[in-house]
């Protein structure tokens, strides 16, 4: 399969070109598409499951592979989708991303969303979600940034 | 295996019954009756199950309301068969009853644009752009092997809208909590959206509503056949249910059938395939639904007449909403909206193709089918299908025709493939991932196990002396030969907005 939206969306969100051979960029694409799909942007029908670095879709990786030698095209998004992309971009380009590094920051945001929405009870509060995150991902060990990420997710999906 | 303690263990006590054309009497409890009496549930009486199919099959007047009762009934029969507790049965019944509460006007017709966000086309080049898209999908024609199963519904999907309603509507929440306990809200929402990963939800409950063998499919097959007047939906229901059993795979419960149910399961899948090829993809129904989808897409993208996706989800169904707008969001809302478009004082600002489609819909005036243009292929051979499509006259003229549109549809017999083929596909994907270290390689194995488990949960699983495998891996099943069969259709219709 192929998905011609992947490259332009990556560019919009990260102000950078996608490179399939760069692990960090593949990871960032995974987390970005996961969050966009959760926001309701019709970017594909990927089935994400929990993996070493949080929500991960094999079909998405497949599509990245197919798209790796293509060049980015111009895409026309609907008003709704444009708004969702712009909100996610704000979260990605926040100052917390500089402190955590983009790879950790996107991983943190997407993982918090996944745990909160699909794994823990809907009654689970911030503390419970962040404890679960710490348990599963010891490398995401900056408490203040994890808390900020939780707040971003709360705001994005309110 | 995880312990799932759910629901109240009190006996299920029925307080009333409803006569249904498909299942006979359907019995309900006080809590179920309270839900049926909410306006949100009664709204389903104004949403036709088969959207516009009644134009062609006039008997198809049944609604999401009676289908929901049917799903509750079948879900409970399945729950009893696999020996769930009374508490679990109460949850299963309520989930079956509520599974369609988030449905859109005209069912899947209005849902489709919200889910897919179709491309917007310009007035001048409408037909060319529609046809270019069709050409692109033929040129890239591919029959992929599905590697991901048990996907949860995404925002905008009617199931996800339904879960949002349940989480935000206090009356329904109160009924569920009083009947089944606080945890039941999450479990019912997981059953509706297909989430098998929550710590507190037993995946077997999810499979009752979300798998190739789910109660939803069983009811709509029987119901759609009965009301449309075709026989394609019938199958050995009693045999199929009586062969259902609860099995276990790597610590998770899996809904499965005993070998005695294989022929009934085959019959069910084959007839579902026929039901799509003969009713859902009927050429006149396809054309009428395409017209309505286009109009809804334009309306929701412009947030006029129909709400945009964000307006619908954030304002119509929010926690602070009184649901007054959502309650009116039914089939009638669709027809009123297109009438309002025709009568609009700013009609000149509306694309001509939208006006044309609305006028036709209001006048029951279908697009005219171009005689003999239909290409109908049933095959497993990707290159053969592509060749037939590309050799056809409509494909050759697809770009030149400015006053015709081409509609292209595909449906597979089943999403599953034999395990060897599936594992090969998984390995191919894993290789692309180029694992960095030994830890990554170890994760690949864990990941593979999870995928194999979810494949068993979604497909029709046979349990034979403790061995679990899918129908397509069983040499007593027709699916061993038919799993890869697809129906591919392409038709051309006249659509001229130049005058």
Coordinates of N, CA and C in Angstrom, one line a residue, chain B residues 50 56-57 59-60 220-234 271 274-280 282 285:
Chain B
X50 N -30.6 0.2 6.3 CA -30.0 0.1 5.0 C -30.1 1.4 4.2
X56 N -34.6 0.5 -3.9 CA -34.5 -0.6 -4.9 C -35.1 -1.8 -4.3
X57 N -35.0 -2.1 -3.0 CA -35.6 -3.2 -2.2 C -36.6 -2.5 -1.3
X59 N -38.8 -3.3 0.7 CA -39.1 -3.8 2.0 C -38.1 -3.4 3.1
X60 N -37.0 -2.9 2.6 CA -35.9 -2.6 3.5 C -36.2 -1.3 4.3
X220 N -27.6 -8.4 11.6 CA -27.9 -7.7 10.3 C -28.0 -8.5 9.1
X221 N -27.3 -9.7 9.1 CA -27.4 -10.6 8.0 C -28.8 -11.1 7.9
X222 N -29.3 -11.6 9.0 CA -30.7 -12.2 9.0 C -31.7 -11.1 8.7
X223 N -31.6 -10.0 9.4 CA -32.6 -8.9 9.3 C -32.6 -8.3 7.9
X224 N -31.4 -8.0 7.3 CA -31.4 -7.4 6.0 C -32.0 -8.3 5.0
X225 N -31.7 -9.6 5.1 CA -32.3 -10.6 4.2 C -33.8 -10.6 4.3
X226 N -34.3 -10.7 5.5 CA -35.7 -10.8 5.7 C -36.4 -9.6 5.1
X227 N -35.9 -8.4 5.4 CA -36.6 -7.2 5.0 C -36.4 -6.9 3.5
X228 N -35.2 -7.2 3.0 CA -35.0 -6.9 1.5 C -35.7 -7.9 0.7
X229 N -36.0 -9.1 1.2 CA -36.7 -10.1 0.5 C -35.8 -11.1 -0.2
X230 N -34.4 -10.9 0.0 CA -33.5 -11.9 -0.6 C -33.3 -13.0 0.3
X231 N -32.6 -14.1 -0.1 CA -32.4 -15.2 0.8 C -30.9 -15.3 1.1
X232 N -30.1 -14.3 0.7 CA -28.7 -14.4 0.8 C -28.2 -14.3 2.3
X233 N -29.0 -13.9 3.2 CA -28.5 -13.7 4.5 C -28.8 -14.9 5.4
X234 N -29.5 -15.9 4.9 CA -29.9 -17.0 5.9 C -28.7 -18.0 6.1
X271 N -22.5 -16.3 2.7 CA -23.7 -15.6 2.5 C -23.6 -14.1 2.8
X274 N -22.3 -12.8 -0.4 CA -23.4 -12.6 -1.4 C -24.3 -11.4 -1.1
X275 N -24.5 -11.2 0.2 CA -25.3 -10.1 0.7 C -24.7 -8.8 0.2
X276 N -23.4 -8.7 0.3 CA -22.7 -7.5 -0.2 C -22.8 -7.4 -1.7
X277 N -22.5 -8.5 -2.4 CA -22.4 -8.4 -3.9 C -23.8 -8.2 -4.5
X278 N -24.9 -8.8 -3.8 CA -26.2 -8.7 -4.5 C -27.1 -7.5 -3.9
X279 N -26.9 -7.1 -2.7 CA -27.7 -6.1 -2.2 C -26.9 -4.8 -2.0
X280 N -26.0 -4.8 -1.1 CA -25.2 -3.6 -0.8 C -24.6 -3.0 -2.0
X282 N -25.5 -3.4 -5.1 CA -26.4 -3.4 -6.3 C -26.1 -2.0 -7.0
X285 N -28.3 1.0 -6.0 CA -28.0 1.4 -4.6 C -26.6 2.1 -4.5

